[in-house]
Coordinates of C-alpha atoms in Angstrom, one line a residue:
M1 CA -20.8 -17.8 7.9
R2 CA -17.5 -15.9 8.4
P3 CA -16.1 -14.1 5.4
I4 CA -12.6 -15.0 4.3
F5 CA -10.1 -12.2 3.5
L6 CA -7.7 -13.3 0.7
P7 CA -4.2 -12.0 0.1
L8 CA -2.8 -11.3 -3.3
P9 CA -2.1 -14.9 -4.6
D10 CA 1.5 -16.1 -4.3
A11 CA 1.8 -16.6 -8.0
T12 CA 0.7 -13.0 -8.7
A13 CA 3.2 -11.6 -6.2
A14 CA 6.0 -13.8 -7.7
H15 CA 5.1 -12.5 -11.2
Y16 CA 5.4 -8.9 -10.1
R17 CA 8.5 -9.5 -8.1
S18 CA 10.3 -11.1 -11.0
G19 CA 9.7 -8.0 -13.1
G20 CA 6.6 -9.3 -14.9
P21 CA 4.3 -6.8 -16.5
D22 CA 1.4 -5.3 -14.7
A23 CA -2.2 -4.8 -16.0
Y24 CA -0.9 -2.1 -18.3
G25 CA 2.1 -4.0 -19.6
L26 CA 4.5 -2.0 -17.4
R27 CA 7.3 -3.3 -15.2
P28 CA 6.7 -2.7 -11.5
E29 CA 8.0 0.5 -10.0
R30 CA 10.4 0.0 -7.0
R31 CA 10.3 2.3 -4.0
V32 CA 11.4 2.2 -0.3
A33 CA 8.9 2.7 2.5
D34 CA 9.5 6.0 4.2
G35 CA 7.5 5.1 7.3
G36 CA 4.1 6.0 5.9
A37 CA 1.3 3.5 5.7
I38 CA 2.3 1.2 2.8
P39 CA -0.3 -1.6 2.7
C40 CA 1.1 -4.8 1.2
R41 CA -1.6 -6.7 -0.6
H42 CA 0.4 -10.0 -0.3
S43 CA 1.2 -10.0 3.5
L44 CA -1.9 -8.0 4.4
R45 CA 0.3 -5.9 6.7
L46 CA 1.8 -2.4 6.7
L47 CA 5.4 -2.3 5.5
P48 CA 7.8 -0.8 8.0
A49 CA 10.1 2.1 7.1
G50 CA 13.1 1.1 4.9
T51 CA 11.3 -1.8 3.3
P52 CA 11.6 -2.0 -0.5
Y53 CA 8.2 -2.3 -2.2
L54 CA 6.6 -2.4 -5.6
I55 CA 3.9 -0.3 -7.2
V56 CA 1.9 -2.0 -10.0
A57 CA -1.3 -1.5 -11.9
H58 CA -3.4 -4.4 -10.8
R59 CA -6.8 -5.7 -12.0
P60 CA -8.1 -8.1 -9.4
F61 CA -10.5 -9.9 -11.8
A62 CA -10.2 -13.0 -13.9
G63 CA -11.7 -11.5 -17.0
L64 CA -12.1 -8.2 -18.8
N65 CA -15.4 -6.3 -18.6
P66 CA -16.5 -2.8 -18.0
Y67 CA -16.5 -3.4 -14.2
A68 CA -13.0 -4.8 -14.0
E69 CA -11.4 -1.9 -12.3
T70 CA -7.6 -1.5 -12.6
G71 CA -5.5 0.5 -10.1
P72 CA -2.3 0.8 -8.2
I73 CA -1.4 -1.6 -5.4
F74 CA 1.7 -2.0 -3.2
L75 CA 3.5 -5.2 -2.3
A76 CA 6.8 -6.0 -0.6
A77 CA 9.6 -6.2 -3.2
E78 CA 11.4 -9.0 -1.5
D79 CA 10.2 -12.6 -1.6
T80 CA 8.3 -12.7 1.6
P81 CA 5.5 -15.1 2.6
G82 CA 2.0 -14.1 1.9
A83 CA -0.7 -14.0 4.5
A84 CA -2.9 -17.0 4.9
P85 CA -6.6 -16.5 4.0
T86 CA -8.2 -15.3 7.2
T87 CA -11.5 -14.7 8.8
E88 CA -9.9 -11.9 10.9
L89 CA -9.8 -8.3 9.7
P90 CA -6.4 -7.8 8.0
P91 CA -4.1 -5.7 10.1
F92 CA -3.3 -3.4 7.2
L93 CA -6.8 -2.0 7.2
T94 CA -6.0 1.0 9.5
A95 CA -8.0 3.9 7.9
A96 CA -11.3 5.0 9.5
A97 CA -13.4 3.6 6.7
Y98 CA -13.3 1.7 3.4
I99 CA -15.6 1.0 0.5
V100 CA -17.1 -2.4 0.7
R101 CA -18.7 -3.6 -2.5
G102 CA -20.2 -6.8 -3.8
Y103 CA -19.6 -8.4 -7.2
S104 CA -21.5 -11.1 -9.1
L105 CA -20.1 -14.4 -10.4
D106 CA -19.6 -12.8 -13.8
E107 CA -17.5 -10.1 -12.0
R108 CA -20.0 -7.2 -12.3
I109 CA -20.7 -4.8 -9.5
V110 CA -24.0 -5.7 -7.8
Y111 CA -25.7 -2.3 -7.7
G112 CA -26.7 -1.1 -4.3
T113 CA -24.0 -3.0 -2.4
G114 CA -21.3 -0.4 -2.3
A115 CA -20.9 1.6 0.9
V116 CA -18.3 3.5 2.8
T117 CA -18.0 1.4 5.9
P118 CA -16.3 2.1 9.2
T119 CA -13.4 -0.3 9.6
D120 CA -14.8 -1.9 12.7
R121 CA -17.9 -2.8 10.7
I122 CA -16.2 -4.4 7.7
V123 CA -16.4 -8.0 8.8
A124 CA -20.1 -7.7 9.5
A125 CA -20.7 -5.8 6.2
C126 CA -18.9 -8.5 4.2
A127 CA -20.9 -11.3 6.0
N128 CA -24.1 -9.5 5.2
L129 CA -23.2 -9.1 1.5
L130 CA -22.0 -12.6 1.1
A131 CA -25.2 -14.0 2.6
C132 CA -26.9 -12.8 -0.7
D133 CA -26.7 -15.5 -3.4
A134 CA -26.3 -12.8 -6.1
I135 CA -22.9 -11.9 -4.6
A136 CA -19.9 -14.1 -5.4
F137 CA -17.2 -12.0 -3.7
V138 CA -16.6 -8.6 -2.1
H139 CA -13.8 -6.0 -2.5
V140 CA -12.6 -3.8 0.3
R141 CA -11.3 -0.6 -1.3
S142 CA -9.9 2.7 -0.2
A143 CA -12.7 5.1 0.7
T144 CA -10.6 8.1 -0.5
N145 CA -8.9 6.7 -3.7
N146 CA -10.9 3.5 -4.5
C147 CA -7.7 1.4 -4.6
F148 CA -8.2 -2.3 -4.2
H149 CA -7.1 -3.6 -0.8
V150 CA -8.4 -7.1 -0.3
R151 CA -10.9 -9.7 -1.8
V152 CA -13.4 -11.3 0.5
Q153 CA -15.3 -14.6 -0.2
R154 CA -17.5 -17.1 1.5
D155 CA -15.9 -20.0 3.3
H156 CA -17.7 -22.1 0.7
P157 CA -17.5 -20.3 -2.7
A158 CA -20.4 -20.4 -5.2
E159 CA -20.3 -23.3 -7.6
G160 CA -17.8 -22.7 -10.3
F161 CA -16.0 -20.0 -8.4
A162 CA -12.7 -21.1 -7.0
L163 CA -11.3 -19.6 -3.8
G164 CA -9.0 -16.8 -4.8
R165 CA -9.5 -17.0 -8.6
E166 CA -7.8 -14.2 -10.3
A167 CA -6.1 -13.3 -13.5

């Protein structure tokens, strides 16, 4: 089983790009990439210098519960195509390591699954976690700031769990 890396859904990106409120009810903040590493959660690529982008408070969960973390994410401000779901490591994951953590079908952290993982081990770590029936999906998050980067699921999601389901 190869894990599938899912971009921010098109409808979510369109909502933010149209000025729709983020998880805190705020309008997206607009910035211009200065050449630093600006990881777009929709294209799963780093944005080049001069690219307008948005910063929003995003909660990558369908429901509210104590484990439904909210935090800042970046996405290109212009209406650009999102990445297709992929079994390849997304090119915007360029840091030395990330947190890889499993969640249950009811969107709770599965304790004992979170680990700071070297980038070249992320695909294998996700596959190992998703082999466990208790884990419905995995998040890859910043190892330094805990920011959400990408959701990872099985190629055949658990019953009742749609591919890419998100609020």
